[in-house]
Coordinates of C-alpha atoms in Angstrom, one line a residue:
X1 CA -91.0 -71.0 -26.9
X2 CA -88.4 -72.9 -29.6
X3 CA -88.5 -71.6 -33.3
X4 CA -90.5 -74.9 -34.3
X5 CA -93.3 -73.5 -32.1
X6 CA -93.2 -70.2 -34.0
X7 CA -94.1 -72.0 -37.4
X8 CA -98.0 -72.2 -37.4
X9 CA -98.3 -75.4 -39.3
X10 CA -96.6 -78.9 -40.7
X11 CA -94.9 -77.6 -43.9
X12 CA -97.0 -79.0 -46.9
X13 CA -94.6 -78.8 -49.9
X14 CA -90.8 -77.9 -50.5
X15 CA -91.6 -74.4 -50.5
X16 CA -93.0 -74.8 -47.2
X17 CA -90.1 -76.5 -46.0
X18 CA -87.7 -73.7 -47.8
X19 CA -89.6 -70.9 -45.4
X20 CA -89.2 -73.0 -42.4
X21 CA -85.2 -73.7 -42.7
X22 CA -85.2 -69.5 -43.9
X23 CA -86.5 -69.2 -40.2
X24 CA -84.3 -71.5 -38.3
X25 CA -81.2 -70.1 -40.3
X26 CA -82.9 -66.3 -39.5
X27 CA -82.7 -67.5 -35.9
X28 CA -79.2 -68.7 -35.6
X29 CA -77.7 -65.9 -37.3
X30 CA -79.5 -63.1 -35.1
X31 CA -78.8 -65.0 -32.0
X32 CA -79.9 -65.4 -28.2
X33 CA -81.7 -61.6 -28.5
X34 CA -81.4 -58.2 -28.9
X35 CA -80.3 -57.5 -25.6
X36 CA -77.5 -60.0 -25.4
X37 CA -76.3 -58.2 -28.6
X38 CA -76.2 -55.2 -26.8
X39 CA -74.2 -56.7 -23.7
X40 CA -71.6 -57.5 -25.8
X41 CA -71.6 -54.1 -27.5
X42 CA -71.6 -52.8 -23.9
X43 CA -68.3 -54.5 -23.0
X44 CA -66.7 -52.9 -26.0
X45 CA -66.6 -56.2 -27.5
X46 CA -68.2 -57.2 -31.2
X47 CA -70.2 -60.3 -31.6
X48 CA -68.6 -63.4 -32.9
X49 CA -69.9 -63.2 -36.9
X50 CA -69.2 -59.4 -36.6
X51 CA -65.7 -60.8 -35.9
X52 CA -65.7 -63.3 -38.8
X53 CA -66.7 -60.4 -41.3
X54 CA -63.6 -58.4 -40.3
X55 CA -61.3 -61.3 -40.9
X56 CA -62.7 -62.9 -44.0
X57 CA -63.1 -61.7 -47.3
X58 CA -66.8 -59.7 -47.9
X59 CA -68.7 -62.8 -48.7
X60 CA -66.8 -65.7 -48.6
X61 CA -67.7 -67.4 -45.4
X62 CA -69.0 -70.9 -45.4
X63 CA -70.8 -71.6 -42.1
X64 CA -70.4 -75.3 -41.1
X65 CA -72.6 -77.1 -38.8
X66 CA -74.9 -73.9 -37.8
X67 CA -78.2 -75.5 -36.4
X68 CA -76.1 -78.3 -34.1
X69 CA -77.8 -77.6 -30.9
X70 CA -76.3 -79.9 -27.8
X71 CA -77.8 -82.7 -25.9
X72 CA -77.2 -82.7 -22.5
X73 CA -79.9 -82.5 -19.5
X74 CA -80.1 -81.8 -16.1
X75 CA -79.5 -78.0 -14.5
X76 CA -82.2 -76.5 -17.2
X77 CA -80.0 -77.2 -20.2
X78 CA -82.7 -78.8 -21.6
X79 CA -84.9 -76.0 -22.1
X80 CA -82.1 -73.7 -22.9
X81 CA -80.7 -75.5 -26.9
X82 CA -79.6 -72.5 -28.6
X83 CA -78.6 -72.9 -32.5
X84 CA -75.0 -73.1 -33.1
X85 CA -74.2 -74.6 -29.0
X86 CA -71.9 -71.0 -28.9
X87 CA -69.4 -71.1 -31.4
X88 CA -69.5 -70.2 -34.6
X89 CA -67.7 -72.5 -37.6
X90 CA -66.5 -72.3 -40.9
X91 CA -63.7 -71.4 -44.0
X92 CA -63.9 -68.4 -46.3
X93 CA -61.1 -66.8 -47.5
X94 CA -58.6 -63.8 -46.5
X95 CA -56.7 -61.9 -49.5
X96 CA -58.5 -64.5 -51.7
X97 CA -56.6 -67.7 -49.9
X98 CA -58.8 -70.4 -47.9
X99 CA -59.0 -70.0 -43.9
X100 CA -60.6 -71.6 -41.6
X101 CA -62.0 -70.3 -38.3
X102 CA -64.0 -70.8 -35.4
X103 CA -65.5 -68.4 -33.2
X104 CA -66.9 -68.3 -29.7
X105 CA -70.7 -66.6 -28.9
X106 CA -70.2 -65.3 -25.3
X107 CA -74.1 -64.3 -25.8
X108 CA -74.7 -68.0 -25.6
X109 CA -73.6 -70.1 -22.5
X110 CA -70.7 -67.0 -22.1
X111 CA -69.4 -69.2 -24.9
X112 CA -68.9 -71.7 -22.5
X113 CA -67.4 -75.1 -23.9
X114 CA -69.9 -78.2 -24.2
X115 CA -69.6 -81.5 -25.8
X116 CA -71.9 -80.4 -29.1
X117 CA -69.4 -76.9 -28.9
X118 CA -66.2 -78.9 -28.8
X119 CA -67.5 -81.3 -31.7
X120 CA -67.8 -78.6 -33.7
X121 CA -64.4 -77.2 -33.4
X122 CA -62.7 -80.5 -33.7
X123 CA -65.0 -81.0 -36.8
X124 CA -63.6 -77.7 -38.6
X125 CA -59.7 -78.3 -37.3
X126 CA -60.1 -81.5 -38.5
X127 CA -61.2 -80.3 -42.3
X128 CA -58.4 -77.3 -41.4
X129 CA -55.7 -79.8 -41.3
X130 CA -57.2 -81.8 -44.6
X131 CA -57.4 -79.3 -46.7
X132 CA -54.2 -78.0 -45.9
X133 CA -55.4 -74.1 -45.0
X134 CA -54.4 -71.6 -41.9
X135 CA -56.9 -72.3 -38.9
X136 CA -57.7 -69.1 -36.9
X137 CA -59.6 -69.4 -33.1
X138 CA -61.3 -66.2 -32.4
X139 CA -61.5 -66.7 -28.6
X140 CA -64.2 -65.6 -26.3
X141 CA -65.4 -68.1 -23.6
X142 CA -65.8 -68.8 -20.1
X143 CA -64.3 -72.4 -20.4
X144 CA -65.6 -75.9 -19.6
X145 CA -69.4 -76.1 -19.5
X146 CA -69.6 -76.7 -16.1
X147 CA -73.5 -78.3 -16.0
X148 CA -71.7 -80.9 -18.8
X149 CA -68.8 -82.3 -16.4
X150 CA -66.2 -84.7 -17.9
X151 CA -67.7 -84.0 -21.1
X152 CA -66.7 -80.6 -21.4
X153 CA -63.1 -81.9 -20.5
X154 CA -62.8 -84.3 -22.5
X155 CA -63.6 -81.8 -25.7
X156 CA -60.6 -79.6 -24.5
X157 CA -58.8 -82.7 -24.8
X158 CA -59.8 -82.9 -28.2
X159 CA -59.0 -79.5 -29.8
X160 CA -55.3 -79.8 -27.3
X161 CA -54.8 -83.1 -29.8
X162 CA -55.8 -81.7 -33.0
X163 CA -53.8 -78.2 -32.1
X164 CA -50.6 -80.4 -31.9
X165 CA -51.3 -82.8 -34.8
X166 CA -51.9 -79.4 -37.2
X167 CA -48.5 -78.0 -35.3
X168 CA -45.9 -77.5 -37.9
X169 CA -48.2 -78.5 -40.5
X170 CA -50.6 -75.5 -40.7
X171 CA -50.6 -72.1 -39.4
X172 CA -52.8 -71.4 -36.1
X173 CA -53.7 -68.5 -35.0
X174 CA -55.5 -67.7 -31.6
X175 CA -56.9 -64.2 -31.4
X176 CA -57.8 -63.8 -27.7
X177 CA -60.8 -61.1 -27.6
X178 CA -62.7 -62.2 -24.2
X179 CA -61.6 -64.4 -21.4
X180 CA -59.7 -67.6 -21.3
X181 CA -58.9 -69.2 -18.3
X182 CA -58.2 -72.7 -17.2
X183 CA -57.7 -75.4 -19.2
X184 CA -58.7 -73.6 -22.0
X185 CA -55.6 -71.3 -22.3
X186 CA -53.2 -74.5 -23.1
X187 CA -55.2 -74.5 -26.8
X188 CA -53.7 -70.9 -27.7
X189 CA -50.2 -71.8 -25.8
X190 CA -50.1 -74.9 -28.2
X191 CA -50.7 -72.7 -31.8
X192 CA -48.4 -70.5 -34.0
X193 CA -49.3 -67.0 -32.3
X194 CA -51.5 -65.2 -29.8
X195 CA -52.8 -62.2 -30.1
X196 CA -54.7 -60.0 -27.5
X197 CA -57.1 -57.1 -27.1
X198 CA -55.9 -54.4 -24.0
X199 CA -58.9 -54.6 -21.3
X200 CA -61.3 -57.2 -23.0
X201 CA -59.0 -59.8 -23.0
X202 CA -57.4 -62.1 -20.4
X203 CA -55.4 -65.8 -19.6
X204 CA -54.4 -67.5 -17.2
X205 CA -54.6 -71.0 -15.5
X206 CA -56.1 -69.8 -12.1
X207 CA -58.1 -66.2 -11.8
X208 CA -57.4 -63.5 -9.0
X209 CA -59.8 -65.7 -6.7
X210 CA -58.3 -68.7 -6.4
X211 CA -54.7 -66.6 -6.6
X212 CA -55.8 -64.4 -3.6
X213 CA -57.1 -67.7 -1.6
X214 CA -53.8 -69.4 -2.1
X215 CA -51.4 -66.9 -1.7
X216 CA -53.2 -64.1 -0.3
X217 CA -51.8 -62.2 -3.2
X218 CA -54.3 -59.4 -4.6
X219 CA -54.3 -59.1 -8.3
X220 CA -57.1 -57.9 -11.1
X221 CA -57.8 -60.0 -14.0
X222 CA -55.7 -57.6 -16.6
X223 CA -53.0 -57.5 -14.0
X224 CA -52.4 -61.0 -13.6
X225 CA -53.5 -62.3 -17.5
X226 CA -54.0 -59.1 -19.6
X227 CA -53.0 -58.3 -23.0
X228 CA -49.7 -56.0 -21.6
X229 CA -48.9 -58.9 -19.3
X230 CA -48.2 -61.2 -21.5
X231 CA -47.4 -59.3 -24.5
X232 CA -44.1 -57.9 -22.0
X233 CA -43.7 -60.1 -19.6
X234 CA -44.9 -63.5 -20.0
X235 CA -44.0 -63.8 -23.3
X236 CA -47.4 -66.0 -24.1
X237 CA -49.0 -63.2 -26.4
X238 CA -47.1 -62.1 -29.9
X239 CA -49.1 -59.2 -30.5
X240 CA -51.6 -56.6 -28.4
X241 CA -53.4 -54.1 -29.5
X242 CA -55.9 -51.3 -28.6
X243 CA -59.0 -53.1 -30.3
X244 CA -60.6 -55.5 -31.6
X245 CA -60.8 -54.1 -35.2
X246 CA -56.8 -53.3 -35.4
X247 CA -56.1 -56.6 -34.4
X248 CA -58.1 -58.7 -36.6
X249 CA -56.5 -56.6 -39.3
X250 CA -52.9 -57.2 -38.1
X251 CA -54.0 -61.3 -38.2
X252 CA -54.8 -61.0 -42.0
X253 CA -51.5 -59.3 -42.3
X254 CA -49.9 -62.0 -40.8
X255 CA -51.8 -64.1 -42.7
X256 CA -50.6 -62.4 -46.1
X257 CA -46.7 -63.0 -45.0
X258 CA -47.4 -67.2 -44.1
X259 CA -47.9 -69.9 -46.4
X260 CA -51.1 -72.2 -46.7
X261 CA -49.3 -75.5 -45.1
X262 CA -45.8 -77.1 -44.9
X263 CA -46.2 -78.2 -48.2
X264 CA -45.7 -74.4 -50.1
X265 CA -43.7 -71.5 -50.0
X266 CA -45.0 -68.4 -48.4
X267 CA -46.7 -66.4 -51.2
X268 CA -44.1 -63.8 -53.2
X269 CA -45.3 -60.7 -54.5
X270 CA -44.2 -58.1 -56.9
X271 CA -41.7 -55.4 -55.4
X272 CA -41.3 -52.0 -56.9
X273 CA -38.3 -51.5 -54.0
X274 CA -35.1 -52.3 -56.8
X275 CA -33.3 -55.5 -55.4
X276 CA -30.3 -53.9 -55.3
X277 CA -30.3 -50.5 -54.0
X278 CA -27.9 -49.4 -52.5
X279 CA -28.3 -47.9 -48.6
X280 CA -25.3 -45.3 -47.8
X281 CA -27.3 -44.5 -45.0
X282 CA -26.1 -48.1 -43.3
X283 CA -22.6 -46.8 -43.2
X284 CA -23.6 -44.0 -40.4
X285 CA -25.9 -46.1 -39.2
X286 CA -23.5 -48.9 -37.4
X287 CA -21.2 -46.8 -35.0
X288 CA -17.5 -49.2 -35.3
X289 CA -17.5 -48.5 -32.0
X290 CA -18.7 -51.7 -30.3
X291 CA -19.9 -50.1 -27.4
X292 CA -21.8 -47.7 -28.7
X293 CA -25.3 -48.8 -28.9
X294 CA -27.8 -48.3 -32.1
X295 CA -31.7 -49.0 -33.5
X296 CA -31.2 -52.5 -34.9
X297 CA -34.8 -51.5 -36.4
X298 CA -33.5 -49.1 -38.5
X299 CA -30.8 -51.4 -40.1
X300 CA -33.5 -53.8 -41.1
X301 CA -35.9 -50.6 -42.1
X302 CA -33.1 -50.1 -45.0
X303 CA -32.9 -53.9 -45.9
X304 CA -35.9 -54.8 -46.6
X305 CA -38.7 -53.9 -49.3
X306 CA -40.3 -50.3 -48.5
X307 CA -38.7 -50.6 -44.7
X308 CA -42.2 -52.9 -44.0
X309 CA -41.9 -55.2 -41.6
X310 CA -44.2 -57.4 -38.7
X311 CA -42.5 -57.7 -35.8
X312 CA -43.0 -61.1 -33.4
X313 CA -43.2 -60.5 -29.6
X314 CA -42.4 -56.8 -30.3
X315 CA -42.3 -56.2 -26.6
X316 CA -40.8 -59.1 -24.6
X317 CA -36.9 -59.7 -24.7
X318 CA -36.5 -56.7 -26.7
X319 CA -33.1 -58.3 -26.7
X320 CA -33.6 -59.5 -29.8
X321 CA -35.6 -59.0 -32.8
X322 CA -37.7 -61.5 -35.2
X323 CA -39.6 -60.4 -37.7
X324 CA -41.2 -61.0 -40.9
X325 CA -40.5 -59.0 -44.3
X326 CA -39.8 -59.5 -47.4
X327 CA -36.7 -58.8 -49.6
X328 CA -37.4 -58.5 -53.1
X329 CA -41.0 -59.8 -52.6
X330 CA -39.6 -63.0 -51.4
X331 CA -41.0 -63.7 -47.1
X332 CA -38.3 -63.7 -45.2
X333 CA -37.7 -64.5 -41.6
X334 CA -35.3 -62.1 -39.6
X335 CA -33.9 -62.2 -36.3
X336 CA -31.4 -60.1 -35.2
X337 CA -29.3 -58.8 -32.2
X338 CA -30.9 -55.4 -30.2
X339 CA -27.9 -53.1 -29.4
X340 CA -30.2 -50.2 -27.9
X341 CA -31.4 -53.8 -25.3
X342 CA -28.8 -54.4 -22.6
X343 CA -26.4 -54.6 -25.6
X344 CA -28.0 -57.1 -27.7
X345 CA -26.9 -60.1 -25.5
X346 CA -28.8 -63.3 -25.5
X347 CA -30.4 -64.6 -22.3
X348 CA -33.1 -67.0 -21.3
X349 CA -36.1 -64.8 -22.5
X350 CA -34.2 -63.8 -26.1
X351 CA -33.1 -67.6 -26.4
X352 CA -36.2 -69.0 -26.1
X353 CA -38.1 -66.3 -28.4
X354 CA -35.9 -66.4 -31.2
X355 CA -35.5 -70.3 -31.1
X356 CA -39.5 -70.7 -31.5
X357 CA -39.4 -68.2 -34.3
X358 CA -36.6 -69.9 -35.9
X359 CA -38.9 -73.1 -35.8
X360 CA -41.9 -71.4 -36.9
X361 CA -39.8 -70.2 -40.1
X362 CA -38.6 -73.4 -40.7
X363 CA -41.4 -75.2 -40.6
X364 CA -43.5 -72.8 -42.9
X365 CA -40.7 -72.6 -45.3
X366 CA -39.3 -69.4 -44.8
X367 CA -35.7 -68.4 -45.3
X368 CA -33.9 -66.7 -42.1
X369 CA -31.6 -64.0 -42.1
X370 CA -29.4 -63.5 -39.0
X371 CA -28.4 -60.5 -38.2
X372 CA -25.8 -60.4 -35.5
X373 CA -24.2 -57.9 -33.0
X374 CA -23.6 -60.0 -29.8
X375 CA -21.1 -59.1 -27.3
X376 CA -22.5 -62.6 -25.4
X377 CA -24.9 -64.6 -23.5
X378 CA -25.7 -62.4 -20.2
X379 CA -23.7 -63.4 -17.1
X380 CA -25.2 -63.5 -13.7
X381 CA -26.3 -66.1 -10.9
X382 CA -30.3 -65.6 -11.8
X383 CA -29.3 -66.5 -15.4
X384 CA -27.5 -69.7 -14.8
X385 CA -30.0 -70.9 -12.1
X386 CA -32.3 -70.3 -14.1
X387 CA -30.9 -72.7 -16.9
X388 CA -29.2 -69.9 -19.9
X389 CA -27.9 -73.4 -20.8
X390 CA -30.6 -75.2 -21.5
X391 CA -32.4 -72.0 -22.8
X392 CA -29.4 -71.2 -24.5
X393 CA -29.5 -74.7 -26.3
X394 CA -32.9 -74.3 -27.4
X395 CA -31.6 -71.8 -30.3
X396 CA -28.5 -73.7 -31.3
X397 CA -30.9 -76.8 -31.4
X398 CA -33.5 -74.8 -33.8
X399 CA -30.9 -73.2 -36.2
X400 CA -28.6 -76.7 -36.2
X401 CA -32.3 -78.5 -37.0
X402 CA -33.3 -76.0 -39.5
X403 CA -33.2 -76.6 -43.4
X404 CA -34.6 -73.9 -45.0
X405 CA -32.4 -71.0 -46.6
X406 CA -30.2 -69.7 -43.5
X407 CA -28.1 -66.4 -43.9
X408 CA -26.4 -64.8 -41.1
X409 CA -24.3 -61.1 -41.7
X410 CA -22.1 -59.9 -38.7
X411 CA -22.1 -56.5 -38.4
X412 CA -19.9 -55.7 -35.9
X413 CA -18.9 -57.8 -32.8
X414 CA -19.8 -61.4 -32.5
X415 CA -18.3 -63.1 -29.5
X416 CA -18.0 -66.5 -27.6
X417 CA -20.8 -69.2 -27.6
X418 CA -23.1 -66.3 -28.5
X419 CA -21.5 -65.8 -32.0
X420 CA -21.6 -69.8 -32.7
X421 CA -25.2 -70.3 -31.8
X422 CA -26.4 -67.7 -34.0
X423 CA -26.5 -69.4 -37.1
X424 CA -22.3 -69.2 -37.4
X425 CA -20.9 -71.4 -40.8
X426 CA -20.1 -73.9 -38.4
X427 CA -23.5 -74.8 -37.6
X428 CA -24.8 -75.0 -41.4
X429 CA -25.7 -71.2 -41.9
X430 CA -25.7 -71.3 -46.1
X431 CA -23.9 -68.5 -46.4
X432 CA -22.0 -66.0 -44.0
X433 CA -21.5 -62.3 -44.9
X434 CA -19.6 -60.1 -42.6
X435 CA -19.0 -56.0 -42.7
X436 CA -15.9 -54.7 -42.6
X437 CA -16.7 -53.3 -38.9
X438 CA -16.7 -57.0 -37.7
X439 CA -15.0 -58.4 -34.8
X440 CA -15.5 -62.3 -34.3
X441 CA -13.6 -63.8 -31.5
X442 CA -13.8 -65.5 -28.2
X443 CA -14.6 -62.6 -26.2
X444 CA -14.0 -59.0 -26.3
X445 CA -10.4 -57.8 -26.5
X446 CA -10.0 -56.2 -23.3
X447 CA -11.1 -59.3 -21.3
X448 CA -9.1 -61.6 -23.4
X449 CA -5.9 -59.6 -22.9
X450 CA -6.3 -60.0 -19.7
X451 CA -6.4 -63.4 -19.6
X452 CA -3.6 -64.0 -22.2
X453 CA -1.1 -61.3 -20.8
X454 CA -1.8 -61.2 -16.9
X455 CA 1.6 -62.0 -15.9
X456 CA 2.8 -59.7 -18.3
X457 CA 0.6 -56.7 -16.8
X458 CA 1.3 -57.7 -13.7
X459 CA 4.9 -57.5 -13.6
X460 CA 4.8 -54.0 -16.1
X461 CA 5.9 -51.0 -14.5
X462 CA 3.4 -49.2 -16.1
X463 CA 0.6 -52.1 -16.1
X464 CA -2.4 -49.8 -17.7
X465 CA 0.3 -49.1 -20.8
X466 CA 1.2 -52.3 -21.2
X467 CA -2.5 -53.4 -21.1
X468 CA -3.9 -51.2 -23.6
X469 CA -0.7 -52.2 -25.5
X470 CA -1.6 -56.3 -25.5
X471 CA -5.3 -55.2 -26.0
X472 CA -4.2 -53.3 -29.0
X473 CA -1.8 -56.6 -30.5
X474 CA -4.7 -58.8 -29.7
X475 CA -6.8 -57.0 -31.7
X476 CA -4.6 -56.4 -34.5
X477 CA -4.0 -60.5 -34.2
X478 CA -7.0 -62.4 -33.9
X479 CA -10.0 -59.9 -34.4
X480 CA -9.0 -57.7 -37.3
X481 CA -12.1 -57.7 -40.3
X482 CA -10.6 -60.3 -42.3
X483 CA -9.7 -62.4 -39.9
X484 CA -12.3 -65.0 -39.9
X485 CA -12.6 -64.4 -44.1
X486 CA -8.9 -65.4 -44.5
X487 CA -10.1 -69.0 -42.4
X488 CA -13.2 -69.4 -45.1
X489 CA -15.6 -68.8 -41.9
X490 CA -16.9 -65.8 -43.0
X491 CA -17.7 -66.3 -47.2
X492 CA -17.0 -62.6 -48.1
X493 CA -16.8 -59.0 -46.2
X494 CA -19.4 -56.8 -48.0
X495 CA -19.6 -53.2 -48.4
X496 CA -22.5 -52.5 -46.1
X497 CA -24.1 -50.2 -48.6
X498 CA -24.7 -53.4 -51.2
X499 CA -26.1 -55.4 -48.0
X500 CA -29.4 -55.6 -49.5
X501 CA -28.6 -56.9 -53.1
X502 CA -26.2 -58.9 -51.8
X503 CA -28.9 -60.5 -49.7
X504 CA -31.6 -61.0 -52.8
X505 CA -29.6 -62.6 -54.5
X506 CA -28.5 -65.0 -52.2
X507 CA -31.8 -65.8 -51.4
X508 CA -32.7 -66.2 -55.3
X509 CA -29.9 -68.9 -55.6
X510 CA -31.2 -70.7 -52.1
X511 CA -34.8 -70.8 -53.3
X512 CA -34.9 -74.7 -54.5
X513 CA -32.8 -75.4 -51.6
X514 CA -33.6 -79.2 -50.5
X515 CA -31.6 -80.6 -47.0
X516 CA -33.0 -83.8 -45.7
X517 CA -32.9 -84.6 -41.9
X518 CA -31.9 -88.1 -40.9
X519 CA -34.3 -90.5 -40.4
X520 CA -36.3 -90.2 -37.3
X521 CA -39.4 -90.3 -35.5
X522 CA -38.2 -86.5 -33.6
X523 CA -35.7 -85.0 -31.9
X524 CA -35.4 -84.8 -28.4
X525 CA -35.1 -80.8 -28.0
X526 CA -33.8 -79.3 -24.8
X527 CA -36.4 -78.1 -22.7

């Protein structure tokens, strides 16, 4: 029976139609029924408007196309036209800012993708990208609308054209809370960040079926596309978390730290941390010792405001660290070298995570801070197969590319290609600080002495004495502090204690930075 059925008679009057649109709207918001509610429930899953209410300001949600209902026939969709088609569309507003989002049902269709569906989400990306706000997929659906064929396709197409036409331009976020396999999954690959729900979430391009079929390999659906898979491994998901409530929380943190579009800054707030306090404790902190290893974490803890901090991809290449914080209420974008993470090398996985967080801060305006301890990029046969240069590139290509404020500070060793690529003077860093603990230089001392002095050790009597001897004039040469100071590469040693006020106020004087890019229709990136 459809809800027109339910209304005994032809409205006579306004009023009459008033009660009848109170019904449809009554209809729509309650859903399919009771017990598809309580499947959801059942999964440990909330429905998609309980969703919305967590991430939007109490109130301010603007629902946008509710009662579109599809078209299609054939396979009983015709008596099966559900208000809303499965997804669920509108703006509001988080921390008082505008948002938009849209939402998958799973009680309707399993929030299965049709051409009315799709219309919708292209409709509200569309007005995302007009009005210049943050666009925010809450993602719960069994994919293409298999009764709709090509149709169905050709609305993934759609949103796959808007996501990279709003790339760059406004944040997108894709909170994965159900399935998402397919075709579908390349929508979230395309935005800013991806966050995922442990056991009620899942992607990938082909499930354990077609997997097991092909390869004979046997795999569950968490264990080949889960939240830990691709939080640690993959490298897909930014963020994972236990549930569905902490997650959409972290997203309107995130939120909180990014700006509205390409066009503004990323909102400042009021700090009560003083700008220039000083942190005695980074002086123990940093063994000088370059082989000892250290909690970069705690270094940045001490730099910036109240030690609060969001860490991107937290749990892949833990390498290297990126994160956003703020340093006298100004956003900030840090990535920095993990000594306690096979030394704080880069490789292909750190490369290519800090290169798209470089690009993410520079195309949202935010300032980077670099924070280096790198012995390197990571020999070995695996890495160079598997193309640490062209990985490798990708970083030098997104600092060289980048315009916004760029700060790097060595703290203790920075060696090789690895010290050059990130954000080094000589590929436009604003401004270079250095501690008194650093060591720039082609490589490490030991290995260079080598290289310099082998006849020399090789024809010593005593060749370990005369080694440790050209180690120690190599160092006292080329890689004492002030070495790279004295050459204007470095623009001043700083006690590490004044590290943060030093770093305030360079970012106060690099706030109306402007650096134009030539004129071009884009760069051609490695890949």
């Amino acid at each position: 029976m459809t809800v027109v059925d339910q209304i005994p008679s032809e409205p006579a009057d306004a009023r009459g139609r008033v009660a009848e649109l109170h019904v449809l709207r009554e209809q729509a918001l309650r859903g399919p029924s009771e017990r598809a509610t309580e499947a959801q429930h059942a999964k440990g899953k909330l429905t998609a408007r309980e969703r919305i209410e967590l991430l939007l300001d109490a109130g301010s949600f603007s629902e946008v196309e509710q009662l579109r209902r599809h078209r299609a026939t054939g396979f009983g969709l015709e008596a099966k036209k559900p208000y809303t088609d499965g997804v669920v569309t509108g703006w509001g507003t988080v921390e008082g800012r505008t948002v938009f989002v849209y939402a998958h049902d799973f009680r309707i269709f399993g929030g299965a993708l049709g051409e009315a569906h799709a219309t919708k989400i292209h409709k509200i990306m569309d007005m995302a990208i007009a009005a210049g706000a943050p666009l925010v997929s809450l993602n719960d659906g069994a994919g293409a609308r298999i009764q709709e064929g090509v149709s169905a396709l050709a609305g993934y197409g759609g949103i796959f054209q808007r996501n990279t036409r709003a790339s760059g331009v406004i944040p997108q976020i894709s909170v994965m809370l159900g399935p998402c396999a397919g075709g579908a999954a390349y929508s979230p690959a395309l935005t800013d960040f991806v966050f995922m729900v442990r056991e009620t979430s899942q992607m990938f391009i082909t499930g354990p079926d077609v997997v097991k079929a092909v390869t004979g390999e046997e795999i569950t659906q968490n264990g080949l596309g889960g939240a830990d898979v691709h939080a640690e491994t993959s490298g897909v998901a930014h963020f994972a978390y236990d549930d569905e409530e902490t997650c959409i929380a972290e997203v309107r943190y995130l939120l909180s730290m990014l700006p509205q579009n390409n066009r503004e800054n990323p909102p400042t707030v009021t700090s009560e941390d003083p700008a220039d306090r000083r942190s005695e404790v980074l002086l123990d902190l940093v063994p000088a010792d370059g082989n000892r290893p250290y909690d970069m974490h705690k270094v940045i803890e001490e730099l910036v405001d109240d030690g609060d901090y969001l860490e991107i991809h937290e749990r892949w290449a833990r390498n290297i660290i990126c994160a956003l914080a703020r340093i006298d209420g100004q956003v900030v974008g840090i990535v920095a070298n993990q000594p306690q993470s096979l030394a704080g090398v880069l490789d292909i996985e750190a490369s290519e995570k800090a290169a798209r967080f470089v690009q993410m801060c520079d195309a949202f305006n935010i300032p980077i801070i670099t924070l280096l301890d790198v012995p390197g990029f990571l020999p070995g046969v695996d890495q160079e197969h598997g193309g640490i240069i062209r990985h490798g590139a990708k970083l030098l290509y997104a600092y060289c590319n980048a315009t916004v404020p760029r700060i790097s500070l060595i703290l203790r060793k920075a060696y090789g290609g690895a010290y050059i690529v990130m954000d080094s003077q000589s590929i436009g860093a604003d401004l270079t600080y250095a501690w008194p603990t650093n060591e720039i230089a082609v490589m490490g001392a030991e290995g260079a002495a080598n290289v310099i002095f082998r006849k020399q050790i090789a024809e010593a009597e005593d060749s370990e004495a005369m080694r440790a001897r050209m180690v120690k004039e190599y160092k006292a040469e080329l890689m004492h502090p002030y070495y790279a100071a004295e050459r204007g590469l470095v623009d001043d040693v700083i006690d590490p204690a004044d590290t943060r006020r030093v770093l305030a106020r360079s970012l106060a004087m690099l706030r109306t930075k402007h650096a134009d890019l030539p004129s071009r229709k884009h760069g051609n990136p490695p890949q």
